[in-house]
Each structure stands twice: as structure tokens, then as C-alpha cells.
Amino acid sequence: MIGRHSLELALPGASIGAVAGAMAGGLTLLAGQPTGMAALSALALAVPLGLFGGLYGVLLGHGVFRPGTFGPVGLFWMAAFPVSRLMQESVAGVGMADGVLPFLAYQAMVALGFAIGFVWLHERLMPHWLMRRAGANPEAKALLGQYIQHAQALQTARKGSRR
């Protein structure tokens, strides 16, 4: 069972995923779909992306992922994003004309772009969140320590390259 401390680590990623999914509703609306369809599309993507984004935060806190890395996160989203899109299509889509496998393959390619944006935003929001929660949450404090170590390593590398 995931405890309260782990759930606090999930909040930034869940928020990013949910907002990204909700933006799909706006794009659906801009594409000329009715308001109800746009709302359903937004909800159908926001929920799974929010859940997977939260899972990323929990896995980051438990050491499965490390701050500043992209490869494992890219693989994570190459699985999570197509599943999220498949859920959206099954609820609010108009069907997959070419079939499920080509749809999933295309979504896996698109997922890398999503992963870059997700990681970029998460790396900017998470440390601020951890600083707020580190006093009351030992998992947040430990993860903040990893972020600090990573920042120090980057700073040392930059100083070495300027010589």
C-alpha cells in the first residue's frame, strides 16, 4: 500500500499529466468538436496521464528513476502514453481506422516528445515541491537530497569544462 508520503511525491507528476490531458479537450474543441465531446476527450486523457504521472513521482521517490535521467523515463512513457491514448480513444474516439497496433506504434513514437516535455516540467516543479514537503516527509527529504547531489554534480562538471 502506498503511504501518504509517497502520495505527496506523486502530486507534481499527477498534476502535470492531468493538465496535459485536459489540454487535449481544448484542442478537440479547436478542431470543431462539440463541447461535450471535448470535455469527454479531456477527461478520458487527463485521468490516465494523471495516474501515470503520479506513478512516475512515486517511482522516482523509491529510486526506480533518478533525477536528471531521460532514458528510463522515455521508456516508461513509451508504454504509458499509448495506453493512455488507447483509453481515451476507447471512451471518446471515433475509432482507429488503421487498427490498434499501428495506432499504438504511432503513439509510442509521439510518447517520446511527451516524455521530453513531461520530464522538463517535472524537473522544474518537483524540487520546489520537495523543499516545501521535506520537513514533514522523510521521502521528500531523501529525494530532495538526490536533486541537490545531481545539481552539485552538474555544477562541478560545468566548472571543469570552463577551465
GROMACS .gro file of N, CA and C in nm:
model
  489
    1MET      N    1   0.084  -0.119   0.000
    1MET     CA    2   0.000   0.000   0.000
    1MET      C    3   0.088   0.124   0.000
    2ILE      N    4   0.054   0.218  -0.082
    2ILE     CA    5   0.129   0.343  -0.090
    2ILE      C    6   0.085   0.433   0.023
    3GLY      N    7   0.183   0.483   0.098
    3GLY     CA    8   0.154   0.570   0.210
    3GLY      C    9   0.139   0.715   0.169
    4ARG      N   10   0.104   0.796   0.267
    4ARG     CA   11   0.081   0.939   0.245
    4ARG      C   12   0.206   1.007   0.191
    5HIS      N   13   0.323   0.969   0.243
    5HIS     CA   14   0.448   1.031   0.198
    5HIS      C   15   0.473   1.006   0.050
    6SER      N   16   0.446   0.885   0.006
    6SER     CA   17   0.463   0.854  -0.136
    6SER      C   18   0.361   0.929  -0.221
    7LEU      N   19   0.239   0.940  -0.172
    7LEU     CA   20   0.137   1.013  -0.247
    7LEU      C   21   0.173   1.160  -0.263
    8GLU      N   22   0.242   1.216  -0.163
    8GLU     CA   23   0.286   1.355  -0.177
    8GLU      C   24   0.388   1.368  -0.290
    9LEU      N   25   0.470   1.265  -0.309
    9LEU     CA   26   0.566   1.267  -0.418
    9LEU      C   27   0.497   1.255  -0.553
   10ALA      N   28   0.379   1.198  -0.554
   10ALA     CA   29   0.304   1.179  -0.679
   10ALA      C   30   0.236   1.306  -0.728
   11LEU      N   31   0.213   1.401  -0.641
   11LEU     CA   32   0.131   1.517  -0.677
   11LEU      C   33   0.184   1.598  -0.794
   12PRO      N   34   0.312   1.636  -0.800
   12PRO     CA   35   0.357   1.714  -0.916
   12PRO      C   36   0.338   1.641  -1.049
   13GLY      N   37   0.376   1.515  -1.056
   13GLY     CA   38   0.360   1.439  -1.180
   13GLY      C   39   0.215   1.418  -1.218
   14ALA      N   40   0.131   1.392  -1.117
   14ALA     CA   41  -0.011   1.375  -1.144
   14ALA      C   42  -0.072   1.504  -1.197
   15SER      N   43  -0.029   1.615  -1.142
   15SER     CA   44  -0.080   1.745  -1.188
   15SER      C   45  -0.039   1.773  -1.332
   16ILE      N   46   0.088   1.747  -1.362
   16ILE     CA   47   0.137   1.770  -1.499
   16ILE      C   48   0.061   1.681  -1.598
   17GLY      N   49   0.046   1.554  -1.564
   17GLY     CA   50  -0.026   1.463  -1.653
   17GLY      C   51  -0.171   1.502  -1.673
   18ALA      N   52  -0.236   1.540  -1.564
   18ALA     CA   53  -0.378   1.579  -1.573
   18ALA      C   54  -0.395   1.705  -1.657
   19VAL      N   55  -0.309   1.802  -1.637
   19VAL     CA   56  -0.319   1.926  -1.715
   19VAL      C   57  -0.291   1.898  -1.863
   20ALA      N   58  -0.193   1.816  -1.891
   20ALA     CA   59  -0.162   1.782  -2.031
   20ALA      C   60  -0.282   1.712  -2.095
   21GLY      N   61  -0.344   1.622  -2.023
   21GLY     CA   62  -0.461   1.554  -2.076
   21GLY      C   63  -0.579   1.648  -2.095
   22ALA      N   64  -0.596   1.740  -2.003
   22ALA     CA   65  -0.707   1.836  -2.014
   22ALA      C   66  -0.688   1.929  -2.134
   23MET      N   67  -0.563   1.956  -2.167
   23MET     CA   68  -0.537   2.041  -2.283
   23MET      C   69  -0.587   1.975  -2.412
   24ALA      N   70  -0.594   1.843  -2.412
   24ALA     CA   71  -0.646   1.773  -2.529
   24ALA      C   72  -0.791   1.812  -2.555
   25GLY      N   73  -0.864   1.841  -2.449
   25GLY     CA   74  -1.002   1.885  -2.465
   25GLY      C   75  -1.010   2.017  -2.539
   26GLY      N   76  -0.918   2.107  -2.504
   26GLY     CA   77  -0.913   2.235  -2.574
   26GLY      C   78  -0.879   2.217  -2.721
   27LEU      N   79  -0.786   2.126  -2.750
   27LEU     CA   80  -0.751   2.100  -2.889
   27LEU      C   81  -0.867   2.037  -2.965
   28THR      N   82  -0.940   1.949  -2.896
   28THR     CA   83  -1.057   1.888  -2.959
   28THR      C   84  -1.163   1.993  -2.988
   29LEU      N   85  -1.178   2.087  -2.898
   29LEU     CA   86  -1.272   2.196  -2.917
   29LEU      C   87  -1.229   2.283  -3.036
   30LEU      N   88  -1.099   2.313  -3.044
   30LEU     CA   89  -1.049   2.391  -3.156
   30LEU      C   90  -1.065   2.319  -3.289
   31ALA      N   91  -1.066   2.186  -3.284
   31ALA     CA   92  -1.083   2.106  -3.406
   31ALA      C   93  -1.228   2.104  -3.453
   32GLY      N   94  -1.317   2.166  -3.377
   32GLY     CA   95  -1.455   2.177  -3.419
   32GLY      C   96  -1.550   2.075  -3.359
   33GLN      N   97  -1.504   1.999  -3.262
   33GLN     CA   98  -1.591   1.902  -3.197
   33GLN      C   99  -1.685   1.974  -3.099
   34PRO      N  100  -1.798   1.915  -3.070
   34PRO     CA  101  -1.890   1.976  -2.972
   34PRO      C  102  -1.826   1.983  -2.833
   35THR      N  103  -1.876   2.074  -2.751
   35THR     CA  104  -1.821   2.096  -2.618
   35THR      C  105  -1.824   1.969  -2.533
   36GLY      N  106  -1.931   1.894  -2.539
   36GLY     CA  107  -1.942   1.769  -2.462
   36GLY      C  108  -1.836   1.668  -2.502
   37MET      N  109  -1.812   1.657  -2.631
   37MET     CA  110  -1.709   1.563  -2.680
   37MET      C  111  -1.570   1.611  -2.637
   38ALA      N  112  -1.549   1.741  -2.641
   38ALA     CA  113  -1.420   1.795  -2.597
   38ALA      C  114  -1.398   1.768  -2.448
   39ALA      N  115  -1.501   1.785  -2.368
   39ALA     CA  116  -1.490   1.760  -2.224
   39ALA      C  117  -1.464   1.612  -2.197
   40LEU      N  118  -1.534   1.526  -2.267
   40LEU     CA  119  -1.514   1.382  -2.251
   40LEU      C  120  -1.372   1.342  -2.295
   41SER      N  121  -1.326   1.398  -2.404
   41SER     CA  122  -1.191   1.369  -2.452
   41SER      C  123  -1.086   1.415  -2.351
   42ALA      N  124  -1.107   1.533  -2.295
   42ALA     CA  125  -1.013   1.586  -2.196
   42ALA      C  126  -1.009   1.497  -2.073
   43LEU      N  127  -1.123   1.459  -2.023
   43LEU     CA  128  -1.130   1.374  -1.905
   43LEU      C  129  -1.072   1.235  -1.931
   44ALA      N  130  -1.103   1.182  -2.049
   44ALA     CA  131  -1.056   1.047  -2.082
   44ALA      C  132  -0.904   1.040  -2.098
   45LEU      N  133  -0.838   1.152  -2.125
   45LEU     CA  134  -0.693   1.152  -2.133
   45LEU      C  135  -0.630   1.204  -2.004
   46ALA      N  136  -0.695   1.299  -1.939
   46ALA     CA  137  -0.639   1.357  -1.816
   46ALA      C  138  -0.628   1.253  -1.705
   47VAL      N  139  -0.724   1.167  -1.693
   47VAL     CA  140  -0.721   1.068  -1.583
   47VAL      C  141  -0.604   0.971  -1.597
   48PRO      N  142  -0.588   0.902  -1.711
   48PRO     CA  143  -0.475   0.809  -1.717
   48PRO      C  144  -0.339   0.880  -1.716
   49LEU      N  145  -0.327   0.995  -1.783
   49LEU     CA  146  -0.199   1.066  -1.780
   49LEU      C  147  -0.168   1.115  -1.639
   50GLY      N  148  -0.271   1.156  -1.566
   50GLY     CA  149  -0.251   1.197  -1.427
   50GLY      C  150  -0.206   1.079  -1.341
   51LEU      N  151  -0.268   0.964  -1.361
   51LEU     CA  152  -0.228   0.845  -1.284
   51LEU      C  153  -0.085   0.802  -1.316
   52PHE      N  154  -0.051   0.800  -1.445
   52PHE     CA  155   0.085   0.762  -1.482
   52PHE      C  156   0.187   0.867  -1.437
   53GLY      N  157   0.150   0.994  -1.444
   53GLY     CA  158   0.239   1.099  -1.396
   53GLY      C  159   0.264   1.085  -1.247
   54GLY      N  160   0.159   1.054  -1.172
   54GLY     CA  161   0.174   1.030  -1.029
   54GLY      C  162   0.258   0.908  -1.000
   55LEU      N  163   0.239   0.804  -1.079
   55LEU     CA  164   0.321   0.684  -1.062
   55LEU      C  165   0.469   0.715  -1.087
   56TYR      N  166   0.496   0.800  -1.184
   56TYR     CA  167   0.634   0.840  -1.208
   56TYR      C  168   0.695   0.905  -1.083
   57GLY      N  169   0.620   0.994  -1.019
   57GLY     CA  170   0.670   1.058  -0.897
   57GLY      C  171   0.697   0.959  -0.786
   58VAL      N  172   0.609   0.861  -0.770
   58VAL     CA  173   0.628   0.758  -0.667
   58VAL      C  174   0.752   0.674  -0.700
   59LEU      N  175   0.765   0.634  -0.827
   59LEU     CA  176   0.881   0.554  -0.867
   59LEU      C  177   1.011   0.633  -0.853
   60LEU      N  178   1.005   0.762  -0.880
   60LEU     CA  179   1.121   0.849  -0.861
   60LEU      C  180   1.160   0.852  -0.713
   61GLY      N  181   1.062   0.862  -0.627
   61GLY     CA  182   1.087   0.865  -0.483
   61GLY      C  183   1.140   0.734  -0.428
   62HIS      N  184   1.109   0.624  -0.495
   62HIS     CA  185   1.154   0.493  -0.449
   62HIS      C  186   1.280   0.446  -0.521
   63GLY      N  187   1.342   0.534  -0.598
   63GLY     CA  188   1.470   0.504  -0.659
   63GLY      C  189   1.467   0.430  -0.791
   64VAL      N  190   1.349   0.408  -0.847
   64VAL     CA  191   1.342   0.341  -0.977
   64VAL      C  192   1.396   0.433  -1.086
   65PHE      N  193   1.365   0.561  -1.077
   65PHE     CA  194   1.419   0.663  -1.167
   65PHE      C  195   1.509   0.755  -1.085
   66ARG      N  196   1.601   0.822  -1.155
   66ARG     CA  197   1.690   0.918  -1.089
   66ARG      C  198   1.668   1.056  -1.150
   67PRO      N  199   1.683   1.160  -1.071
   67PRO     CA  200   1.674   1.295  -1.126
   67PRO      C  201   1.780   1.316  -1.234
   68GLY      N  202   1.740   1.385  -1.340
   68GLY     CA  203   1.836   1.419  -1.445
   68GLY      C  204   1.856   1.313  -1.550
   69THR      N  205   1.782   1.203  -1.547
   69THR     CA  206   1.796   1.099  -1.649
   69THR      C  207   1.673   1.098  -1.739
   70PHE      N  208   1.695   1.061  -1.864
   70PHE     CA  209   1.581   1.058  -1.956
   70PHE      C  210   1.551   0.918  -2.010
   71GLY      N  211   1.651   0.837  -2.035
   71GLY     CA  212   1.631   0.707  -2.100
   71GLY      C  213   1.523   0.621  -2.036
   72PRO      N  214   1.534   0.590  -1.907
   72PRO     CA  215   1.431   0.507  -1.844
   72PRO      C  216   1.293   0.575  -1.843
   73VAL      N  217   1.293   0.707  -1.830
   73VAL     CA  218   1.165   0.779  -1.830
   73VAL      C  219   1.102   0.776  -1.968
   74GLY      N  220   1.186   0.787  -2.071
   74GLY     CA  221   1.135   0.776  -2.207
   74GLY      C  222   1.070   0.641  -2.232
   75LEU      N  223   1.133   0.535  -2.183
   75LEU     CA  224   1.074   0.401  -2.197
   75LEU      C  225   0.944   0.389  -2.119
   76PHE      N  226   0.941   0.449  -2.000
   76PHE     CA  227   0.819   0.449  -1.918
   76PHE      C  228   0.704   0.512  -1.997
   77TRP      N  229   0.729   0.630  -2.055
   77TRP     CA  230   0.622   0.699  -2.128
   77TRP      C  231   0.592   0.633  -2.262
   78MET      N  232   0.689   0.559  -2.319
   78MET     CA  233   0.660   0.485  -2.443
   78MET      C  234   0.557   0.375  -2.419
   79ALA      N  235   0.543   0.332  -2.295
   79ALA     CA  236   0.438   0.236  -2.260
   79ALA      C  237   0.314   0.308  -2.208
   80ALA      N  238   0.335   0.407  -2.120
   80ALA     CA  239   0.222   0.471  -2.051
   80ALA      C  240   0.140   0.561  -2.144
   81PHE      N  241   0.205   0.635  -2.232
   81PHE     CA  242   0.132   0.727  -2.319
   81PHE      C  243   0.040   0.653  -2.416
   82PRO      N  244   0.088   0.550  -2.486
   82PRO     CA  245  -0.004   0.477  -2.576
   82PRO      C  246  -0.123   0.414  -2.501
   83VAL      N  247  -0.097   0.364  -2.381
   83VAL     CA  248  -0.208   0.307  -2.302
   83VAL      C  249  -0.309   0.417  -2.269
   84SER      N  250  -0.259   0.534  -2.233
   84SER     CA  251  -0.347   0.646  -2.201
   84SER      C  252  -0.428   0.688  -2.324
   85ARG      N  253  -0.363   0.696  -2.438
   85ARG     CA  254  -0.433   0.734  -2.562
   85ARG      C  255  -0.534   0.628  -2.603
   86LEU      N  256  -0.499   0.501  -2.581
   86LEU     CA  257  -0.592   0.394  -2.614
   86LEU      C  258  -0.717   0.404  -2.526
   87MET      N  259  -0.697   0.437  -2.399
   87MET     CA  260  -0.811   0.455  -2.310
   87MET      C  261  -0.897   0.573  -2.357
   88GLN      N  262  -0.831   0.681  -2.399
   88GLN     CA  263  -0.905   0.797  -2.448
   88GLN      C  264  -0.983   0.760  -2.574
   89GLU      N  265  -0.920   0.692  -2.666
   89GLU     CA  266  -0.987   0.654  -2.790
   89GLU      C  267  -1.104   0.559  -2.764
   90SER      N  268  -1.089   0.470  -2.667
   90SER     CA  269  -1.197   0.376  -2.639
   90SER      C  270  -1.317   0.446  -2.577
   91VAL      N  271  -1.295   0.558  -2.509
   91VAL     CA  272  -1.405   0.631  -2.446
   91VAL      C  273  -1.460   0.739  -2.537
   92ALA      N  274  -1.371   0.817  -2.598
   92ALA     CA  275  -1.416   0.937  -2.669
   92ALA      C  276  -1.374   0.942  -2.815
   93GLY      N  277  -1.315   0.837  -2.867
   93GLY     CA  278  -1.262   0.841  -3.002
   93GLY      C  279  -1.364   0.808  -3.108
   94VAL      N  280  -1.322   0.828  -3.230
   94VAL     CA  281  -1.407   0.795  -3.344
   94VAL      C  282  -1.362   0.666  -3.410
   95GLY      N  283  -1.273   0.597  -3.345
   95GLY     CA  284  -1.225   0.470  -3.397
   95GLY      C  285  -1.084   0.481  -3.450
   96MET      N  286  -1.026   0.368  -3.469
   96MET     CA  287  -0.890   0.362  -3.522
   96MET      C  288  -0.897   0.297  -3.659
   97ALA      N  289  -0.894   0.379  -3.762
   97ALA     CA  290  -0.914   0.330  -3.898
   97ALA      C  291  -0.810   0.227  -3.940
   98ASP      N  292  -0.686   0.243  -3.894
   98ASP     CA  293  -0.579   0.152  -3.936
   98ASP      C  294  -0.560   0.033  -3.844
   99GLY      N  295  -0.633   0.028  -3.734
   99GLY     CA  296  -0.620  -0.082  -3.640
   99GLY      C  297  -0.544  -0.041  -3.514
  100VAL      N  298  -0.545  -0.129  -3.418
  100VAL     CA  299  -0.490  -0.099  -3.286
  100VAL      C  300  -0.337  -0.096  -3.288
  101LEU      N  301  -0.272  -0.191  -3.352
  101LEU     CA  302  -0.126  -0.197  -3.348
  101LEU      C  303  -0.060  -0.076  -3.415
  102PRO      N  304  -0.102  -0.035  -3.534
  102PRO     CA  305  -0.043   0.087  -3.590
  102PRO      C  306  -0.071   0.211  -3.503
  103PHE      N  307  -0.189   0.216  -3.445
  103PHE     CA  308  -0.222   0.326  -3.355
  103PHE      C  309  -0.126   0.329  -3.236
  104LEU      N  310  -0.105   0.214  -3.172
  104LEU     CA  311  -0.016   0.208  -3.056
  104LEU      C  312   0.129   0.238  -3.095
  105ALA      N  313   0.172   0.192  -3.211
  105ALA     CA  314   0.309   0.220  -3.256
  105ALA      C  315   0.329   0.370  -3.278
  106TYR      N  316   0.232   0.434  -3.340
  106TYR     CA  317   0.242   0.579  -3.362
  106TYR      C  318   0.243   0.652  -3.228
  107GLN      N  319   0.157   0.611  -3.135
  107GLN     CA  320   0.151   0.676  -3.005
  107GLN      C  321   0.280   0.657  -2.926
  108ALA      N  322   0.347   0.543  -2.945
  108ALA     CA  323   0.476   0.521  -2.879
  108ALA      C  324   0.581   0.619  -2.931
  109MET      N  325   0.576   0.650  -3.060
  109MET     CA  326   0.669   0.749  -3.116
  109MET      C  327   0.638   0.889  -3.061
  110VAL      N  328   0.512   0.923  -3.057
  110VAL     CA  329   0.470   1.054  -3.005
  110VAL      C  330   0.505   1.064  -2.857
  111ALA      N  331   0.505   0.952  -2.789
  111ALA     CA  332   0.530   0.949  -2.644
  111ALA      C  333   0.665   1.007  -2.608
  112LEU      N  334   0.765   0.991  -2.693
  112LEU     CA  335   0.897   1.046  -2.661
  112LEU      C  336   0.894   1.198  -2.655
  113GLY      N  337   0.819   1.261  -2.742
  113GLY     CA  338   0.801   1.405  -2.734
  113GLY      C  339   0.729   1.445  -2.607
  114PHE      N  340   0.625   1.370  -2.574
  114PHE     CA  341   0.553   1.397  -2.450
  114PHE      C  342   0.647   1.379  -2.330
  115ALA      N  343   0.730   1.274  -2.334
  115ALA     CA  344   0.821   1.246  -2.223
  115ALA      C  345   0.921   1.360  -2.204
  116ILE      N  346   0.971   1.415  -2.313
  116ILE     CA  347   1.065   1.528  -2.301
  116ILE      C  348   0.999   1.644  -2.230
  117GLY      N  349   0.879   1.679  -2.272
  117GLY     CA  350   0.807   1.789  -2.207
  117GLY      C  351   0.773   1.758  -2.063
  118PHE      N  352   0.730   1.637  -2.036
  118PHE     CA  353   0.695   1.597  -1.901
  118PHE      C  354   0.815   1.607  -1.808
  119VAL      N  355   0.927   1.549  -1.850
  119VAL     CA  356   1.047   1.550  -1.766
  119VAL      C  357   1.096   1.692  -1.745
  120TRP      N  358   1.097   1.771  -1.852
  120TRP     CA  359   1.142   1.910  -1.840
  120TRP      C  360   1.060   1.984  -1.735
  121LEU      N  361   0.928   1.973  -1.744
  121LEU     CA  362   0.841   2.042  -1.649
  121LEU      C  363   0.853   1.983  -1.509
  122HIS      N  364   0.859   1.852  -1.500
  122HIS     CA  365   0.869   1.785  -1.370
  122HIS      C  366   0.998   1.824  -1.299
  123GLU      N  367   1.109   1.831  -1.373
  123GLU     CA  368   1.238   1.866  -1.314
  123GLU      C  369   1.238   2.010  -1.262
  124ARG      N  370   1.149   2.094  -1.312
  124ARG     CA  371   1.141   2.231  -1.265
  124ARG      C  372   1.044   2.248  -1.149
  125LEU      N  373   0.941   2.166  -1.143
  125LEU     CA  374   0.842   2.178  -1.036
  125LEU      C  375   0.875   2.095  -0.913
  126MET      N  376   0.926   1.975  -0.933
  126MET     CA  377   0.946   1.882  -0.823
  126MET      C  378   1.039   1.934  -0.714
  127PRO      N  379   1.155   1.993  -0.745
  127PRO     CA  380   1.240   2.041  -0.636
  127PRO      C  381   1.172   2.144  -0.546
  128HIS      N  382   1.093   2.232  -0.605
  128HIS     CA  383   1.021   2.332  -0.525
  128HIS      C  384   0.919   2.265  -0.432
  129TRP      N  385   0.852   2.164  -0.486
  129TRP     CA  386   0.756   2.088  -0.406
  129TRP      C  387   0.827   2.014  -0.293
  130LEU      N  388   0.941   1.955  -0.324
  130LEU     CA  389   1.016   1.879  -0.224
  130LEU      C  390   1.067   1.970  -0.112
  131MET      N  391   1.108   2.092  -0.147
  131MET     CA  392   1.154   2.186  -0.044
  131MET      C  393   1.040   2.219   0.053
  132ARG      N  394   0.919   2.226   0.001
  132ARG     CA  395   0.803   2.255   0.087
  132ARG      C  396   0.768   2.137   0.177
  133ARG      N  397   0.787   2.016   0.126
  133ARG     CA  398   0.743   1.896   0.198
  133ARG      C  399   0.854   1.827   0.278
  134ALA      N  400   0.979   1.864   0.259
  134ALA     CA  401   1.093   1.792   0.320
  134ALA      C  402   1.088   1.793   0.472
  135GLY      N  403   1.034   1.895   0.535
  135GLY     CA  404   1.029   1.900   0.680
  135GLY      C  405   0.936   1.796   0.741
  136ALA      N  406   0.829   1.763   0.672
  136ALA     CA  407   0.729   1.670   0.726
  136ALA      C  408   0.729   1.533   0.658
  137ASN      N  409   0.807   1.519   0.550
  137ASN     CA  410   0.803   1.396   0.472
  137ASN      C  411   0.946   1.346   0.450
  138PRO      N  412   0.983   1.236   0.517
  138PRO     CA  413   1.120   1.185   0.502
  138PRO      C  414   1.152   1.139   0.359
  139GLU      N  415   1.053   1.091   0.285
  139GLU     CA  416   1.077   1.051   0.147
  139GLU      C  417   1.106   1.173   0.060
  140ALA      N  418   1.037   1.282   0.087
  140ALA     CA  419   1.063   1.407   0.013
  140ALA      C  420   1.201   1.460   0.047
  141LYS      N  421   1.240   1.449   0.172
  141LYS     CA  422   1.373   1.495   0.214
  141LYS      C  423   1.483   1.414   0.144
  142ALA      N  424   1.466   1.284   0.137
  142ALA     CA  425   1.565   1.198   0.072
  142ALA      C  426   1.572   1.228  -0.078
  143LEU      N  427   1.458   1.247  -0.141
  143LEU     CA  428   1.458   1.277  -0.284
  143LEU      C  429   1.517   1.415  -0.311
  144LEU      N  430   1.489   1.510  -0.223
  144LEU     CA  431   1.549   1.643  -0.236
  144LEU      C  432   1.701   1.632  -0.228
  145GLY      N  433   1.751   1.546  -0.143
  145GLY     CA  434   1.894   1.523  -0.134
  145GLY      C  435   1.951   1.472  -0.266
  146GLN      N  436   1.876   1.386  -0.336
  146GLN     CA  437   1.922   1.337  -0.466
  146GLN      C  438   1.926   1.451  -0.568
  147TYR      N  439   1.825   1.537  -0.564
  147TYR     CA  440   1.823   1.651  -0.655
  147TYR      C  441   1.941   1.745  -0.627
  148ILE      N  442   1.971   1.765  -0.500
  148ILE     CA  443   2.084   1.851  -0.464
  148ILE      C  444   2.215   1.789  -0.511
  149GLN      N  445   2.231   1.659  -0.491
  149GLN     CA  446   2.351   1.589  -0.539
  149GLN      C  447   2.367   1.604  -0.690
  150HIS      N  448   2.256   1.587  -0.760
  150HIS     CA  449   2.259   1.599  -0.906
  150HIS      C  450   2.298   1.742  -0.947
  151ALA      N  451   2.242   1.841  -0.881
  151ALA     CA  452   2.274   1.981  -0.913
  151ALA      C  453   2.421   2.010  -0.884
  152GLN      N  454   2.474   1.957  -0.775
  152GLN     CA  455   2.615   1.977  -0.742
  152GLN      C  456   2.706   1.910  -0.845
  153ALA      N  457   2.668   1.792  -0.890
  153ALA     CA  458   2.747   1.722  -0.992
  153ALA      C  459   2.747   1.801  -1.123
  154LEU      N  460   2.633   1.857  -1.160
  154LEU     CA  461   2.627   1.940  -1.281
  154LEU      C  462   2.713   2.064  -1.267
  155GLN      N  463   2.708   2.126  -1.150
  155GLN     CA  464   2.786   2.246  -1.126
  155GLN      C  465   2.936   2.216  -1.132
  156THR      N  466   2.977   2.106  -1.073
  156THR     CA  467   3.117   2.066  -1.076
  156THR      C  468   3.161   2.038  -1.220
  157ALA      N  469   3.077   1.972  -1.297
  157ALA     CA  470   3.110   1.942  -1.437
  157ALA      C  471   3.123   2.070  -1.519
  158ARG      N  472   3.036   2.165  -1.494
  158ARG     CA  473   3.044   2.294  -1.567
  158ARG      C  474   3.170   2.369  -1.532
  159LYS      N  475   3.207   2.370  -1.407
  159LYS     CA  476   3.331   2.438  -1.365
  159LYS      C  477   3.452   2.372  -1.430
  160GLY      N  478   3.450   2.241  -1.439
  160GLY     CA  479   3.561   2.169  -1.501
  160GLY      C  480   3.572   2.195  -1.650
  161SER      N  481   3.461   2.216  -1.717
  161SER     CA  482   3.464   2.238  -1.861
  161SER      C  483   3.504   2.381  -1.897
  162ARG      N  484   3.495   2.472  -1.802
  162ARG     CA  485   3.531   2.613  -1.829
  162ARG      C  486   3.680   2.639  -1.818
  163ARG      N  487   3.752   2.547  -1.761
  163ARG     CA  488   3.898   2.567  -1.742
  163ARG      C  489   3.974   2.551  -1.868
   0.00000   0.00000   0.00000
